[in-house]
PDB file of C-alpha atoms in Angstrom:
ATOM      1  CA  UNK A 208     119.776 115.839 129.442  1.00 49.00           C
ATOM      2  CA  UNK A 209     120.091 112.136 128.677  1.00 57.00           C
ATOM      3  CA  UNK A 210     117.112 110.136 127.569  1.00 70.00           C
ATOM      4  CA  UNK A 211     116.555 106.688 129.035  1.00 82.00           C
ATOM      5  CA  UNK A 212     117.589 103.997 126.597  1.00 90.00           C
ATOM      6  CA  UNK A 213     114.756 101.593 125.863  1.00 84.00           C
ATOM      7  CA  UNK A 214     115.174  97.849 125.545  1.00 88.00           C
ATOM      8  CA  UNK A 215     114.171  96.062 122.358  1.00 90.00           C
ATOM      9  CA  UNK A 216     111.009  94.738 123.976  1.00 92.00           C
ATOM     10  CA  UNK A 217     110.019  98.205 125.225  1.00 92.00           C
ATOM     11  CA  UNK A 218     110.464  99.533 121.692  1.00 94.00           C
ATOM     12  CA  UNK A 219     108.230  96.748 120.373  1.00 96.00           C
ATOM     13  CA  UNK A 220     105.513  97.605 122.909  1.00 95.00           C
ATOM     14  CA  UNK A 221     105.641 101.323 122.050  1.00 95.00           C
ATOM     15  CA  UNK A 222     105.585 100.524 118.340  1.00 96.00           C
ATOM     16  CA  UNK A 223     102.511  98.337 118.822  1.00 97.00           C
ATOM     17  CA  UNK A 224     100.808 101.104 120.832  1.00 96.00           C
ATOM     18  CA  UNK A 225     101.523 103.667 118.112  1.00 97.00           C
ATOM     19  CA  UNK A 226     100.252 101.181 115.509  1.00 96.00           C
ATOM     20  CA  UNK A 227      96.924 100.913 117.336  1.00 94.00           C
ATOM     21  CA  UNK A 228      96.626 104.697 117.511  1.00 94.00           C
ATOM     22  CA  UNK A 229      97.372 105.018 113.774  1.00 94.00           C
ATOM     23  CA  UNK A 230      94.785 102.324 112.997  1.00 92.00           C
ATOM     24  CA  UNK A 231      92.237 104.177 115.140  1.00 90.00           C
ATOM     25  CA  UNK A 232      92.874 107.387 113.182  1.00 91.00           C
ATOM     26  CA  UNK A 233      92.097 105.532 109.950  1.00 89.00           C
ATOM     27  CA  UNK A 234      88.522 104.777 111.046  1.00 85.00           C
ATOM     28  CA  UNK A 235      85.894 107.085 109.551  1.00 83.00           C
ATOM     29  CA  UNK A 236      83.661 107.715 112.580  1.00 84.00           C
ATOM     30  CA  UNK A 237      84.986 110.011 115.311  1.00 84.00           C
ATOM     31  CA  UNK A 238      83.219 108.086 118.080  1.00 86.00           C
ATOM     32  CA  UNK A 239      84.788 104.814 116.861  1.00 84.00           C
ATOM     33  CA  UNK A 240      88.239 106.433 116.915  1.00 89.00           C
ATOM     34  CA  UNK A 241      87.723 107.726 120.463  1.00 91.00           C
ATOM     35  CA  UNK A 242      86.427 104.351 121.637  1.00 90.00           C
ATOM     36  CA  UNK A 243      89.387 102.493 120.117  1.00 90.00           C
ATOM     37  CA  UNK A 244      91.873 104.965 121.616  1.00 93.00           C
ATOM     38  CA  UNK A 245      90.239 104.632 125.046  1.00 93.00           C
ATOM     39  CA  UNK A 246      90.258 100.823 124.991  1.00 93.00           C
ATOM     40  CA  UNK A 247      93.861 100.657 123.750  1.00 94.00           C
ATOM     41  CA  UNK A 248      95.062 103.175 126.333  1.00 95.00           C
ATOM     42  CA  UNK A 249      93.240 101.365 129.141  1.00 94.00           C
ATOM     43  CA  UNK A 250      94.601  97.942 128.146  1.00 94.00           C
ATOM     44  CA  UNK A 251      98.196  99.142 127.795  1.00 96.00           C
ATOM     45  CA  UNK A 252      98.080 100.994 131.137  1.00 96.00           C
ATOM     46  CA  UNK A 253      96.497  97.993 132.880  1.00 95.00           C
ATOM     47  CA  UNK A 254      99.135  95.632 131.527  1.00 94.00           C
ATOM     48  CA  UNK A 255     101.962  98.027 132.407  1.00 94.00           C
ATOM     49  CA  UNK A 256     100.837  97.888 136.045  1.00 95.00           C
ATOM     50  CA  UNK A 257      99.848  94.216 136.292  1.00 95.00           C
ATOM     51  CA  UNK A 258     102.507  92.419 134.226  1.00 94.00           C
ATOM     52  CA  UNK A 259     105.924  91.826 135.780  1.00 94.00           C
ATOM     53  CA  UNK A 260     108.577  93.461 133.595  1.00 91.00           C
ATOM     54  CA  UNK A 261     110.772  90.376 133.917  1.00 93.00           C
ATOM     55  CA  UNK A 262     108.063  87.991 132.663  1.00 94.00           C
ATOM     56  CA  UNK A 263     109.408  88.032 129.105  1.00 94.00           C
ATOM     57  CA  UNK A 264     107.404  85.029 127.913  1.00 96.00           C
ATOM     58  CA  UNK A 265     104.104  86.605 128.889  1.00 95.00           C
ATOM     59  CA  UNK A 266     105.080  89.974 127.404  1.00 95.00           C
ATOM     60  CA  UNK A 267     106.031  88.255 124.135  1.00 96.00           C
ATOM     61  CA  UNK A 268     102.668  86.460 124.191  1.00 96.00           C
ATOM     62  CA  UNK A 269     100.865  89.803 124.687  1.00 96.00           C
ATOM     63  CA  UNK A 270     102.883  91.317 121.822  1.00 96.00           C
ATOM     64  CA  UNK A 271     101.885  88.480 119.479  1.00 96.00           C
ATOM     65  CA  UNK A 272      98.250  88.790 120.563  1.00 95.00           C
ATOM     66  CA  UNK A 273      98.390  92.557 120.090  1.00 95.00           C
ATOM     67  CA  UNK A 274      99.825  92.245 116.581  1.00 96.00           C
ATOM     68  CA  UNK A 275      97.019  89.852 115.616  1.00 94.00           C
ATOM     69  CA  UNK A 276      94.415  92.260 116.997  1.00 92.00           C
ATOM     70  CA  UNK A 277      96.082  95.178 115.212  1.00 94.00           C
ATOM     71  CA  UNK A 278      95.999  93.300 111.898  1.00 93.00           C
ATOM     72  CA  UNK A 279      92.275  92.709 112.415  1.00 90.00           C
ATOM     73  CA  UNK A 280      91.691  96.358 113.312  1.00 89.00           C
ATOM     74  CA  UNK A 281      93.499  97.517 110.168  1.00 89.00           C
ATOM     75  CA  UNK A 282      90.969  95.638 108.042  1.00 85.00           C
ATOM     76  CA  UNK A 283      88.610  98.063 106.271  1.00 77.00           C
ATOM     77  CA  UNK A 284      85.670  95.869 107.331  1.00 78.00           C
ATOM     78  CA  UNK A 285      86.504  96.310 111.027  1.00 73.00           C
ATOM     79  CA  UNK A 286      84.782  99.391 112.385  1.00 64.00           C
ATOM     80  CA  UNK A 287      85.484  99.220 116.126  1.00 64.00           C
ATOM     81  CA  UNK A 288      86.768  97.007 118.929  1.00 69.00           C
ATOM     82  CA  UNK A 289      85.430  96.012 122.299  1.00 63.00           C
ATOM     83  CA  UNK A 290      86.941  95.020 125.593  1.00 62.00           C
ATOM     84  CA  UNK A 291      85.790  92.128 127.724  1.00 55.00           C
ATOM     85  CA  UNK A 292      86.570  91.982 131.427  1.00 55.00           C
ATOM     86  CA  UNK A 293      87.092  88.466 132.735  1.00 51.00           C
ATOM     87  CA  UNK A 294      87.416  87.866 136.465  1.00 45.00           C
TER      88      UNK A 294
END
C-alpha cells in the first residue's frame, strides 16, 4: 500500500496546521482550545476548497500569514483567536 508523496508546499501547509493545533493545546482554558481548533480547522478546510492548487504565489502568501498568526498565538499573553468574515 503506497502512500501519496506530498510536495514541499503540502508538507509546509500540514506542518503549519499541526503547529496551530499544538499551540491550541498549550492554552490553559479548554473552551479556548476548542475555539482555536474550530477556527483553524474551518479556515484550512475553506482555503483547501477555495484556493487553486496551482496558485503558488497566493499559497505562499497564506503560509507567511499563517506563520505570523501562529507566532502571535504562541505568545503566552494571547489567550484566543477570532475569525472575521469579509464579503
